[in-house]
PDB file of C-alpha atoms and ligand atoms in Angstrom:
ATOM      1  CA  UNK H 111      -0.058  -0.131  -0.394  1.00 70.00           C
ATOM      2  CA  UNK H 112       1.349   3.419  -0.869  1.00 94.00           C
ATOM      3  CA  UNK H 113       2.075   6.046   1.899  1.00 98.00           C
ATOM      4  CA  UNK H 114      -1.264   7.924   1.054  1.00 98.00           C
ATOM      5  CA  UNK H 115      -3.783   5.824   0.310  1.00 98.00           C
ATOM      6  CA  UNK H 116      -7.054   5.722   2.346  1.00 98.00           C
ATOM      7  CA  UNK H 117      -5.002   8.771   4.117  1.00 98.00           C
ATOM      8  CA  UNK H 118      -7.225  12.275   4.518  1.00 98.00           C
ATOM      9  CA  UNK H 119      -5.131  14.703   3.816  1.00 99.00           C
ATOM     10  CA  UNK H 120      -5.568  18.920   4.178  1.00 99.00           C
ATOM     11  CA  UNK H 121      -4.418  20.637   1.631  1.00 99.00           C
ATOM     12  CA  UNK H 122      -4.228  24.848   1.587  1.00 99.00           C
ATOM     13  CA  UNK H 123      -3.166  26.509  -1.408  1.00 98.00           C
ATOM     14  CA  UNK H 124      -5.432  24.099  -3.279  1.00 98.00           C
ATOM     15  CA  UNK H 125      -7.071  26.210  -6.250  1.00 98.00           C
ATOM     16  CA  UNK H 126      -3.702  26.544  -8.363  1.00 98.00           C
ATOM     17  CA  UNK H 127      -0.681  25.889  -9.280  1.00 98.00           C
ATOM     18  CA  UNK H 128       1.138  23.426  -6.828  1.00 98.00           C
ATOM     19  CA  UNK H 129      -1.610  22.257  -4.882  1.00 98.00           C
ATOM     20  CA  UNK H 130      -3.990  21.708  -7.399  1.00 98.00           C
ATOM     21  CA  UNK H 131      -1.483  18.977  -9.174  1.00 98.00           C
ATOM     22  CA  UNK H 132      -1.390  17.720  -5.314  1.00 98.00           C
ATOM     23  CA  UNK H 133      -5.209  17.307  -5.093  1.00 98.00           C
ATOM     24  CA  UNK H 134      -4.844  15.581  -8.778  1.00 98.00           C
ATOM     25  CA  UNK H 135      -1.952  13.036  -7.205  1.00 98.00           C
ATOM     26  CA  UNK H 136      -2.980  11.936  -3.894  1.00 98.00           C
ATOM     27  CA  UNK H 137      -7.068  11.601  -5.430  1.00 98.00           C
ATOM     28  CA  UNK H 138      -5.009   9.420  -8.024  1.00 98.00           C
ATOM     29  CA  UNK H 139      -2.993   7.802  -4.751  1.00 97.00           C
ATOM     30  CA  UNK H 140      -5.946   7.463  -3.002  1.00 98.00           C
ATOM     31  CA  UNK H 141      -6.347   9.747  -0.181  1.00 98.00           C
ATOM     32  CA  UNK H 142      -9.158  11.846   0.795  1.00 98.00           C
ATOM     33  CA  UNK H 143      -8.792  15.434   0.453  1.00 98.00           C
ATOM     34  CA  UNK H 144      -9.870  18.218   2.217  1.00 99.00           C
ATOM     35  CA  UNK H 145      -9.002  21.196  -0.009  1.00 98.00           C
ATOM     36  CA  UNK H 146      -8.697  24.479   0.979  1.00 99.00           C
ATOM     37  CA  UNK H 147      -8.214  28.484  -0.808  1.00 99.00           C
ATOM     38  CA  UNK H 148      -9.852  31.241  -0.379  1.00 98.00           C
ATOM     39  CA  UNK H 149     -11.726  31.665  -3.690  1.00 98.00           C
ATOM     40  CA  UNK H 150     -15.126  29.041  -3.261  1.00 98.00           C
ATOM     41  CA  UNK H 151     -15.467  28.869  -7.561  1.00 98.00           C
ATOM     42  CA  UNK H 152     -12.002  27.428  -7.885  1.00 98.00           C
ATOM     43  CA  UNK H 153     -11.968  25.388  -5.423  1.00 98.00           C
ATOM     44  CA  UNK H 154     -15.363  24.217  -7.062  1.00 98.00           C
ATOM     45  CA  UNK H 155     -14.213  23.387 -10.046  1.00 98.00           C
ATOM     46  CA  UNK H 156     -10.533  21.659  -8.688  1.00 98.00           C
ATOM     47  CA  UNK H 157     -13.450  19.485  -6.857  1.00 98.00           C
ATOM     48  CA  UNK H 158     -15.221  18.775 -10.512  1.00 98.00           C
ATOM     49  CA  UNK H 159     -12.429  17.846 -12.246  1.00 98.00           C
ATOM     50  CA  UNK H 160     -11.134  15.226  -9.773  1.00 98.00           C
ATOM     51  CA  UNK H 161     -13.918  12.909 -10.363  1.00 97.00           C
ATOM     52  CA  UNK H 162     -16.442  14.989  -7.743  1.00 97.00           C
ATOM     53  CA  UNK H 163     -16.817  12.832  -5.519  1.00 98.00           C
ATOM     54  CA  UNK H 164     -17.841  14.079  -1.898  1.00 98.00           C
ATOM     55  CA  UNK H 165     -17.288  10.587  -0.399  1.00 98.00           C
ATOM     56  CA  UNK H 166     -13.962  11.285  -1.689  1.00 98.00           C
ATOM     57  CA  UNK H 167     -13.035  15.535  -1.292  1.00 98.00           C
ATOM     58  CA  UNK H 168     -14.409  17.868   1.271  1.00 98.00           C
ATOM     59  CA  UNK H 169     -13.986  21.755   0.179  1.00 98.00           C
ATOM     60  CA  UNK H 170     -13.975  23.805   2.706  1.00 99.00           C
ATOM     61  CA  UNK H 171     -13.160  27.567   1.876  1.00 98.00           C
ATOM     62  CA  UNK H 172     -11.301  29.414   3.963  1.00 98.00           C
ATOM     63  CA  UNK H 173      -8.626  32.230   4.124  1.00 98.00           C
ATOM     64  CA  UNK H 174      -5.518  31.341   6.207  1.00 98.00           C
ATOM     65  CA  UNK H 175      -4.534  35.119   6.885  1.00 98.00           C
ATOM     66  CA  UNK H 176      -8.105  35.088   9.117  1.00 98.00           C
ATOM     67  CA  UNK H 177      -6.322  33.287  12.498  1.00 98.00           C
ATOM     68  CA  UNK H 178      -9.117  33.541  14.634  1.00 98.00           C
ATOM     69  CA  UNK H 179     -11.041  31.105  12.298  1.00 98.00           C
ATOM     70  CA  UNK H 180      -8.573  28.001  11.616  1.00 98.00           C
ATOM     71  CA  UNK H 181      -9.702  26.078  14.719  1.00 98.00           C
ATOM     72  CA  UNK H 182     -13.077  25.892  13.578  1.00 98.00           C
ATOM     73  CA  UNK H 183     -12.133  25.107  10.774  1.00 98.00           C
ATOM     74  CA  UNK H 184      -9.468  22.633  11.568  1.00 98.00           C
ATOM     75  CA  UNK H 185     -12.594  20.934  13.733  1.00 98.00           C
ATOM     76  CA  UNK H 186     -14.574  20.925  10.460  1.00 98.00           C
ATOM     77  CA  UNK H 187     -11.501  18.567   8.828  1.00 98.00           C
ATOM     78  CA  UNK H 188     -11.107  16.568  11.513  1.00 98.00           C
ATOM     79  CA  UNK H 189     -14.818  16.382  11.810  1.00 98.00           C
ATOM     80  CA  UNK H 190     -15.046  14.935   8.756  1.00 98.00           C
ATOM     81  CA  UNK H 191     -13.368  11.459   8.598  1.00 98.00           C
ATOM     82  CA  UNK H 192     -12.770  11.597  12.081  1.00 98.00           C
ATOM     83  CA  UNK H 193      -9.301  11.710  11.472  1.00 98.00           C
ATOM     84  CA  UNK H 194      -6.609  14.243   9.212  1.00 98.00           C
ATOM     85  CA  UNK H 195      -3.082  12.124   9.096  1.00 98.00           C
ATOM     86  CA  UNK H 196      -0.845  14.674   6.999  1.00 99.00           C
ATOM     87  CA  UNK H 197      -1.328  18.659   7.318  1.00 99.00           C
ATOM     88  CA  UNK H 198      -0.085  20.021   3.685  1.00 99.00           C
ATOM     89  CA  UNK H 199      -0.019  24.011   3.869  1.00 99.00           C
ATOM     90  CA  UNK H 200       0.618  24.939   0.534  1.00 98.00           C
ATOM     91  CA  UNK H 201      -0.965  28.600   1.190  1.00 99.00           C
ATOM     92  CA  UNK H 202       1.475  31.118   0.297  1.00 98.00           C
ATOM     93  CA  UNK H 203       1.589  34.724  -1.137  1.00 98.00           C
ATOM     94  CA  UNK H 204       5.520  35.930  -2.822  1.00 98.00           C
ATOM     95  CA  UNK H 205       6.358  39.896  -3.194  1.00 97.00           C
ATOM     96  CA  UNK H 206       8.189  42.043  -5.901  1.00 96.00           C
ATOM     97  CA  UNK H 207       9.170  45.223  -4.085  1.00 96.00           C
ATOM     98  CA  UNK H 208      11.903  47.199  -3.242  1.00 95.00           C
ATOM     99  CA  UNK H 209      12.378  47.533   1.548  1.00 96.00           C
ATOM    100  CA  UNK H 210      12.245  50.995   0.306  1.00 96.00           C
ATOM    101  CA  UNK H 211       9.124  51.387  -1.257  1.00 96.00           C
ATOM    102  CA  UNK H 212       7.320  48.988   1.339  1.00 95.00           C
ATOM    103  CA  UNK H 213       5.383  49.385   4.384  1.00 94.00           C
ATOM    104  CA  UNK H 214       4.843  47.778   7.761  1.00 97.00           C
ATOM    105  CA  UNK H 215       1.024  46.947   6.544  1.00 97.00           C
ATOM    106  CA  UNK H 216       2.043  44.857   3.669  1.00 97.00           C
ATOM    107  CA  UNK H 217       5.014  43.006   5.709  1.00 97.00           C
ATOM    108  CA  UNK H 218       2.500  42.036   8.403  1.00 98.00           C
ATOM    109  CA  UNK H 219      -0.213  41.047   4.961  1.00 98.00           C
ATOM    110  CA  UNK H 220       3.049  38.526   4.121  1.00 98.00           C
ATOM    111  CA  UNK H 221       3.822  37.602   7.717  1.00 98.00           C
ATOM    112  CA  UNK H 222       0.238  37.163   8.629  1.00 98.00           C
ATOM    113  CA  UNK H 223      -0.827  34.424   4.953  1.00 98.00           C
ATOM    114  CA  UNK H 224       3.250  32.669   4.822  1.00 98.00           C
ATOM    115  CA  UNK H 225       4.344  32.585   8.039  1.00 99.00           C
ATOM    116  CA  UNK H 226       1.167  32.926  11.385  1.00 99.00           C
ATOM    117  CA  UNK H 227      -1.111  30.833   8.881  1.00 98.00           C
ATOM    118  CA  UNK H 228       0.927  28.064   8.435  1.00 99.00           C
ATOM    119  CA  UNK H 229       1.786  28.113  12.289  1.00 98.00           C
ATOM    120  CA  UNK H 230      -1.528  28.572  13.496  1.00 98.00           C
ATOM    121  CA  UNK H 231      -3.363  25.903  11.149  1.00 99.00           C
ATOM    122  CA  UNK H 232      -0.816  23.544  11.736  1.00 98.00           C
ATOM    123  CA  UNK H 233      -1.617  24.730  15.885  1.00 98.00           C
ATOM    124  CA  UNK H 234      -5.160  23.885  15.925  1.00 98.00           C
ATOM    125  CA  UNK H 235      -5.018  19.777  14.243  1.00 98.00           C
ATOM    126  CA  UNK H 236      -1.674  19.625  16.671  1.00 98.00           C
ATOM    127  CA  UNK H 237      -3.638  18.323  19.617  1.00 98.00           C
ATOM    128  CA  UNK H 238      -5.861  15.745  17.405  1.00 98.00           C
ATOM    129  CA  UNK H 239      -2.229  14.102  15.561  1.00 98.00           C
ATOM    130  CA  UNK H 240      -0.482  13.984  19.203  1.00 98.00           C
ATOM    131  CA  UNK H 241      -3.846  12.598  20.947  1.00 98.00           C
ATOM    132  CA  UNK H 242      -3.286   9.320  17.465  1.00 98.00           C
ATOM    133  CA  UNK H 243      -0.030   9.263  18.249  1.00 98.00           C
ATOM    134  CA  UNK H 244       0.583   9.950  14.551  1.00 98.00           C
ATOM    135  CA  UNK H 245       0.828  12.298  11.716  1.00 98.00           C
ATOM    136  CA  UNK H 246       2.423  14.362   9.438  1.00 98.00           C
ATOM    137  CA  UNK H 247       2.777  18.355   9.080  1.00 98.00           C
ATOM    138  CA  UNK H 248       4.252  19.320   5.738  1.00 99.00           C
ATOM    139  CA  UNK H 249       5.466  23.161   5.159  1.00 99.00           C
ATOM    140  CA  UNK H 250       5.463  25.024   1.750  1.00 98.00           C
ATOM    141  CA  UNK H 251       8.598  26.856   2.131  1.00 98.00           C
ATOM    142  CA  UNK H 252      11.189  27.761  -0.527  1.00 98.00           C
ATOM    143  CA  UNK H 253      14.576  28.108  -1.961  1.00 97.00           C
ATOM    144  CA  UNK H 254      14.465  31.498  -0.892  1.00 97.00           C
ATOM    145  CA  UNK H 255      13.676  30.104   2.659  1.00 98.00           C
ATOM    146  CA  UNK H 256      17.494  29.365   2.400  1.00 97.00           C
ATOM    147  CA  UNK H 257      19.082  32.557   1.165  1.00 96.00           C
ATOM    148  CA  UNK H 258      17.433  36.348   0.336  1.00 95.00           C
ATOM    149  CA  UNK H 259      17.420  37.711  -3.220  1.00 94.00           C
ATOM    150  CA  UNK H 260      16.473  41.323  -4.312  1.00 94.00           C
ATOM    151  CA  UNK H 261      12.469  41.905  -4.544  1.00 95.00           C
ATOM    152  CA  UNK H 262      11.904  39.202  -2.324  1.00 96.00           C
ATOM    153  CA  UNK H 263      12.711  40.954   1.540  1.00 97.00           C
ATOM    154  CA  UNK H 264       9.930  39.922   3.394  1.00 98.00           C
ATOM    155  CA  UNK H 265       8.581  37.076   1.139  1.00 98.00           C
ATOM    156  CA  UNK H 266      12.546  35.524   1.815  1.00 98.00           C
ATOM    157  CA  UNK H 267      11.729  36.488   5.640  1.00 98.00           C
ATOM    158  CA  UNK H 268       8.718  34.641   5.929  1.00 98.00           C
ATOM    159  CA  UNK H 269       9.545  31.384   4.521  1.00 98.00           C
ATOM    160  CA  UNK H 270      13.533  31.575   6.656  1.00 98.00           C
ATOM    161  CA  UNK H 271      10.487  31.958   9.324  1.00 99.00           C
ATOM    162  CA  UNK H 272       9.056  28.636   8.777  1.00 99.00           C
ATOM    163  CA  UNK H 273      12.287  27.016   9.138  1.00 98.00           C
ATOM    164  CA  UNK H 274      13.343  28.088  12.597  1.00 98.00           C
ATOM    165  CA  UNK H 275       9.311  27.034  14.048  1.00 98.00           C
ATOM    166  CA  UNK H 276       9.376  23.676  12.547  1.00 99.00           C
ATOM    167  CA  UNK H 277      12.563  22.519  13.423  1.00 98.00           C
ATOM    168  CA  UNK H 278      12.198  23.286  16.547  1.00 98.00           C
ATOM    169  CA  UNK H 279       8.248  21.777  16.324  1.00 98.00           C
ATOM    170  CA  UNK H 280      10.249  18.047  14.785  1.00 98.00           C
ATOM    171  CA  UNK H 281      12.331  18.146  17.548  1.00 98.00           C
ATOM    172  CA  UNK H 282       9.163  18.606  19.839  1.00 98.00           C
ATOM    173  CA  UNK H 283       7.009  16.215  18.691  1.00 98.00           C
ATOM    174  CA  UNK H 284       9.333  13.244  17.548  1.00 96.00           C
ATOM    175  CA  UNK H 285       8.886  10.859  20.154  1.00 97.00           C
ATOM    176  CA  UNK H 286       5.035  11.069  19.328  1.00 97.00           C
ATOM    177  CA  UNK H 287       5.401   9.945  16.165  1.00 97.00           C
ATOM    178  CA  UNK H 288       4.779  12.975  14.074  1.00 98.00           C
ATOM    179  CA  UNK H 289       7.191  14.119  11.006  1.00 98.00           C
ATOM    180  CA  UNK H 290       7.247  17.298   9.684  1.00 98.00           C
ATOM    181  CA  UNK H 291       8.541  18.711   6.390  1.00 99.00           C
ATOM    182  CA  UNK H 292       9.709  21.734   4.971  1.00 98.00           C
ATOM    183  CA  UNK H 293       9.831  21.312   1.266  1.00 98.00           C
ATOM    184  CA  UNK H 294      12.007  23.943  -0.777  1.00 98.00           C
ATOM    185  CA  UNK H 295      10.707  24.172  -4.916  1.00 98.00           C
ATOM    186  CA  UNK H 296      12.786  26.052  -7.085  1.00 97.00           C
ATOM    187  CA  UNK H 297      10.797  27.948  -9.507  1.00 97.00           C
ATOM    188  CA  UNK H 298       8.151  26.036 -10.214  1.00 98.00           C
ATOM    189  CA  UNK H 299       5.312  27.609 -13.678  1.00 98.00           C
ATOM    190  CA  UNK H 300       2.405  28.428 -11.352  1.00 98.00           C
ATOM    191  CA  UNK H 301       0.595  31.866 -10.701  1.00 97.00           C
ATOM    192  CA  UNK H 302       2.929  32.988  -7.770  1.00 97.00           C
ATOM    193  CA  UNK H 303       4.915  35.650  -9.808  1.00 96.00           C
ATOM    194  CA  UNK H 304       1.257  37.382 -10.873  1.00 97.00           C
ATOM    195  CA  UNK H 305      -0.673  37.336  -7.368  1.00 98.00           C
ATOM    196  CA  UNK H 306       2.957  38.092  -5.631  1.00 98.00           C
ATOM    197  CA  UNK H 307       2.599  41.244  -3.398  1.00 98.00           C
ATOM    198  CA  UNK H 308       4.265  44.797  -5.134  1.00 97.00           C
ATOM    199  CA  UNK H 309       4.888  47.243  -2.195  1.00 96.00           C
ATOM    200  CA  UNK H 310       1.387  48.905  -2.119  1.00 95.00           C
ATOM    201  CA  UNK H 311      -0.196  45.081  -1.557  1.00 96.00           C
ATOM    202  CA  UNK H 312      -1.730  44.905  -5.746  1.00 97.00           C
ATOM    203  CA  UNK H 313      -0.728  41.976  -7.516  1.00 97.00           C
ATOM    204  CA  UNK H 314       2.386  42.377  -9.346  1.00 96.00           C
ATOM    205  CA  UNK H 315       0.033  40.713 -12.480  1.00 96.00           C
ATOM    206  CA  UNK H 316       2.893  39.321 -14.934  1.00 95.00           C
ATOM    207  CA  UNK H 317       4.516  35.659 -15.351  1.00 95.00           C
ATOM    208  CA  UNK H 318       8.242  36.304 -14.846  1.00 93.00           C
ATOM    209  CA  UNK H 319      10.264  34.694 -17.186  1.00 92.00           C
ATOM    210  CA  UNK H 320      12.052  32.485 -14.641  1.00 90.00           C
ATOM    211  CA  UNK H 321       8.972  31.287 -13.579  1.00 90.00           C
ATOM    212  CA  UNK H 322       7.434  30.696 -17.539  1.00 95.00           C
ATOM    213  CA  UNK H 323      10.909  28.326 -17.482  1.00 95.00           C
ATOM    214  CA  UNK H 324      10.476  26.776 -13.880  1.00 97.00           C
ATOM    215  CA  UNK H 325       9.363  23.064 -13.662  1.00 98.00           C
ATOM    216  CA  UNK H 326       5.724  22.143 -14.381  1.00 98.00           C
ATOM    217  CA  UNK H 327       3.746  21.344 -10.893  1.00 98.00           C
ATOM    218  CA  UNK H 328       2.663  18.335 -12.084  1.00 98.00           C
ATOM    219  CA  UNK H 329       6.687  17.209 -12.094  1.00 98.00           C
ATOM    220  CA  UNK H 330       6.825  19.308  -9.586  1.00 98.00           C
ATOM    221  CA  UNK H 331       4.178  17.110  -7.187  1.00 98.00           C
ATOM    222  CA  UNK H 332       5.294  13.751  -8.426  1.00 98.00           C
ATOM    223  CA  UNK H 333       8.603  14.435  -6.946  1.00 98.00           C
ATOM    224  CA  UNK H 334       7.545  15.965  -3.704  1.00 98.00           C
ATOM    225  CA  UNK H 335       4.873  13.602  -2.521  1.00 98.00           C
ATOM    226  CA  UNK H 336       7.630  10.913  -3.108  1.00 98.00           C
ATOM    227  CA  UNK H 337       9.868  12.580  -1.241  1.00 98.00           C
ATOM    228  CA  UNK H 338       7.355  13.353   1.706  1.00 98.00           C
ATOM    229  CA  UNK H 339       6.290   9.781   1.834  1.00 98.00           C
ATOM    230  CA  UNK H 340      10.259   8.648   2.492  1.00 98.00           C
ATOM    231  CA  UNK H 341       9.529  11.417   6.096  1.00 98.00           C
ATOM    232  CA  UNK H 342      12.110  13.930   4.339  1.00 98.00           C
ATOM    233  CA  UNK H 343      12.650  16.225   6.667  1.00 98.00           C
ATOM    234  CA  UNK H 344      13.955  18.383   4.355  1.00 98.00           C
ATOM    235  CA  UNK H 345      14.342  19.017   1.221  1.00 98.00           C
ATOM    236  CA  UNK H 346      15.045  20.568  -2.906  1.00 98.00           C
ATOM    237  CA  UNK H 347      13.303  20.530  -5.949  1.00 98.00           C
ATOM    238  CA  UNK H 348      13.447  22.311  -9.435  1.00 97.00           C
ATOM    239  CA  UNK H 349      15.927  23.402 -11.374  1.00 96.00           C
ATOM    240  CA  UNK H 350      19.889  24.524 -11.962  1.00 94.00           C
ATOM    241  CA  UNK H 351      18.607  26.918  -9.342  1.00 94.00           C
ATOM    242  CA  UNK H 352      18.390  24.538  -6.010  1.00 95.00           C
ATOM    243  CA  UNK H 353      22.470  24.182  -6.143  1.00 95.00           C
ATOM    244  CA  UNK H 354      22.323  28.038  -4.712  1.00 94.00           C
ATOM    245  CA  UNK H 355      21.649  26.732  -1.209  1.00 95.00           C
ATOM    246  CA  UNK H 356      24.541  24.347  -1.700  1.00 95.00           C
ATOM    247  CA  UNK H 357      26.774  27.326  -2.985  1.00 96.00           C
ATOM    248  CA  UNK H 358      25.427  29.885  -0.126  1.00 95.00           C
ATOM    249  CA  UNK H 359      26.500  26.737   2.637  1.00 95.00           C
ATOM    250  CA  UNK H 360      29.934  26.391   0.911  1.00 97.00           C
ATOM    251  CA  UNK H 361      30.738  29.590  -0.721  1.00 96.00           C
ATOM    252  CA  UNK H 362      28.773  32.143   1.040  1.00 96.00           C
ATOM    253  CA  UNK H 363      30.369  35.282   0.045  1.00 96.00           C
ATOM    254  CA  UNK H 364      30.744  34.229  -3.900  1.00 94.00           C
ATOM    255  CA  UNK H 365      26.659  33.768  -3.559  1.00 94.00           C
ATOM    256  CA  UNK H 366      26.318  37.600  -2.029  1.00 94.00           C
ATOM    257  CA  UNK H 367      28.246  39.082  -4.668  1.00 93.00           C
ATOM    258  CA  UNK H 368      26.121  37.001  -7.460  1.00 90.00           C
ATOM    259  CA  UNK H 369      22.885  38.348  -5.599  1.00 90.00           C
ATOM    260  CA  UNK H 370      24.241  42.103  -5.747  1.00 86.00           C
ATOM    261  CA  UNK H 371      25.505  42.065  -9.609  1.00 82.00           C
ATOM    262  CA  UNK H 372      21.880  41.474 -10.567  1.00 73.00           C
ATOM    263  CA  UNK H 373      20.149  43.377  -7.993  1.00 63.00           C
ATOM    264  CA  UNK H 374      17.325  45.586  -9.743  1.00 67.00           C
ATOM    265  CA  UNK H 375      18.015  48.686  -7.028  1.00 59.00           C
ATOM    266  CA  UNK H 376      21.872  49.023  -9.004  1.00 55.00           C
ATOM    267  CA  UNK H 377      19.183  48.967 -12.246  1.00 59.00           C
ATOM    268  CA  UNK H 378      16.689  51.075 -11.455  1.00 59.00           C
ATOM    269  CA  UNK H 379      18.311  54.262 -10.162  1.00 53.00           C
ATOM    270  CA  UNK H 380      21.185  53.958 -12.904  1.00 50.00           C
ATOM    271  CA  UNK H 381      18.356  54.467 -15.224  1.00 43.00           C
ATOM    272  CA  UNK H 382      16.131  57.503 -13.165  1.00 40.00           C
TER     273      UNK H 382
HETATM  274  N1  NAP G 613       6.081  28.448  -7.897  1.00 96.13           N
HETATM  275  C1  NAP G 613       7.178  28.873  -7.272  1.00 96.13           C
HETATM  276  O1  NAP G 613       8.087  28.975  -7.699  1.00 96.13           O
HETATM  277  C2  NAP G 613       7.470  28.722  -5.858  1.00 96.13           C
HETATM  278  C3  NAP G 613       8.523  28.698  -5.840  1.00 96.13           C
HETATM  279  C4  NAP G 613       8.727  28.845  -3.769  1.00 96.13           C
HETATM  280  C5  NAP G 613       7.610  27.883  -3.469  1.00 96.13           C
HETATM  281  N2  NAP G 613       6.616  28.366  -3.916  1.00 96.13           N
HETATM  282  C6  NAP G 613       5.652  28.132  -2.491  1.00 96.13           C
HETATM  283  O2  NAP G 613       4.520  26.998  -3.089  1.00 96.13           O
HETATM  284  C7  NAP G 613       3.296  27.234  -2.553  1.00 96.13           C
HETATM  285  C8  NAP G 613       2.537  27.027  -3.535  1.00 96.13           C
HETATM  286  O3  NAP G 613       1.980  28.278  -4.617  1.00 96.13           O
HETATM  287  P1  NAP G 613       2.471  28.914  -6.345  1.00 96.13           P
HETATM  288  O4  NAP G 613       3.401  28.795  -6.691  1.00 96.13           O
HETATM  289  O5  NAP G 613       1.540  27.205  -6.402  1.00 96.13           O
HETATM  290  O6  NAP G 613       1.182  30.011  -6.561  1.00 96.13           O
HETATM  291  P2  NAP G 613      -0.452  29.878  -6.770  1.00 96.13           P
HETATM  292  O7  NAP G 613      -0.616  29.303  -7.859  1.00 96.13           O
HETATM  293  O8  NAP G 613      -0.252  31.552  -6.541  1.00 96.13           O
HETATM  294  O9  NAP G 613      -0.575  29.319  -5.166  1.00 96.13           O
HETATM  295  C9  NAP G 613      -1.045  29.832  -4.692  1.00 96.13           C
HETATM  296  C10 NAP G 613      -2.593  29.528  -3.785  1.00 96.13           C
HETATM  297  O10 NAP G 613      -2.189  30.003  -1.936  1.00 96.13           O
HETATM  298  C11 NAP G 613      -3.966  30.095  -1.951  1.00 96.13           C
HETATM  299  N3  NAP G 613      -3.819  31.539  -1.259  1.00 96.13           N
HETATM  300  C12 NAP G 613      -3.209  32.594  -1.365  1.00 96.13           C
HETATM  301  N4  NAP G 613      -3.380  33.187   0.228  1.00 96.13           N
HETATM  302  C13 NAP G 613      -4.286  32.517   0.255  1.00 96.13           C
HETATM  303  C14 NAP G 613      -4.820  32.934   2.173  1.00 96.13           C
HETATM  304  N5  NAP G 613      -4.830  33.635   2.381  1.00 96.13           N
HETATM  305  N6  NAP G 613      -5.977  32.336   2.445  1.00 96.13           N
HETATM  306  C15 NAP G 613      -5.568  31.034   1.395  1.00 96.13           C
HETATM  307  N7  NAP G 613      -5.432  30.729   0.545  1.00 96.13           N
HETATM  308  C16 NAP G 613      -4.550  31.408   0.406  1.00 96.13           C
HETATM  309  C17 NAP G 613      -4.392  30.731  -3.354  1.00 96.13           C
HETATM  310  O11 NAP G 613      -5.990  30.720  -3.513  1.00 96.13           O
HETATM  311  P3  NAP G 613      -6.002  31.859  -3.942  1.00 96.13           P
HETATM  312  O12 NAP G 613      -6.366  32.398  -4.238  1.00 96.13           O
HETATM  313  O13 NAP G 613      -7.966  31.290  -3.673  1.00 96.13           O
HETATM  314  O14 NAP G 613      -6.780  31.737  -1.418  1.00 96.13           O
HETATM  315  C18 NAP G 613      -3.835  29.707  -4.358  1.00 96.13           C
HETATM  316  O15 NAP G 613      -4.199  28.770  -3.808  1.00 96.13           O
HETATM  317  C19 NAP G 613       3.516  28.737  -2.146  1.00 96.13           C
HETATM  318  O16 NAP G 613       3.682  28.789  -0.210  1.00 96.13           O
HETATM  319  C20 NAP G 613       4.746  29.938  -2.264  1.00 96.13           C
HETATM  320  O17 NAP G 613       5.001  30.706  -1.392  1.00 96.13           O
HETATM  321  C21 NAP G 613       6.044  28.384  -4.955  1.00 96.13           C
END
């Protein structure tokens, strides 16, 4: 039997991109899935395109930035099948803005979704997993959870912070048989750059070239699910960009110089 068969799995950010690809693969592998995101119409589309079987899928619209609603949502998710085996914290928003343009409200909104949304949803399901003495928390970080690049200062910070938090949680709950996996994608061809916040909180609305050339989410999903099933603690999936993390560990000064040279701040001030 495969790792996911008959398991109940909750995926946030299931209305597009990586989350949507995970839904298709997990349904094919015999899991029962709770799908969450803000756009209910998109969740209904994902539900229809994956068999529309209410025994196998529960549509649970949710804004992970509304922290006061997460515990009620967790109760609904757990009550559906009477248990929750895996939580995939995938919902997230990226950023395309310079530090000097960005105000504190936008910084807080990114942290509310990417960091506190993930932390609080995990805390909402944790007592259930601790009682069962089993479970698996999966967290969608990024290569940018290990290194930082221009115009993503807050996004990188939210993803770096997830590593600090979930490495500690892993150590706390290891003895209870609950696993924690941090997933670090490179460039995946989704709408992440289109949905990214600009300095004023509006959408970047552009499919960046690096994203357009990225790995297809359907390819990413299969690679990711294999490594999650192997209970890997942390791993990277993507193209050549994932080697930047190793380079940073071995030659931090070199990566720092490369990142500096590509800084769009320099280009902006040279041209303005
Ligand atoms: N694509 C990449 O290259 C890449 C690389 C590294 C990491 N990642 C990470 O992968 C994850 C998935 O992103 P993606 O690439 O698939 O981008 P995407 O296509 O933009 O998907 C993002 C998903 O998150 C949901 N979401 C956003 N804000 C939410 C909120 N407040 N509450 C609930 N759901 C919310 C969106 O649905 P609604 O709009 O319907 O809420 C959507 O389903 C993110 O955490 C991202 O940081 C992506």
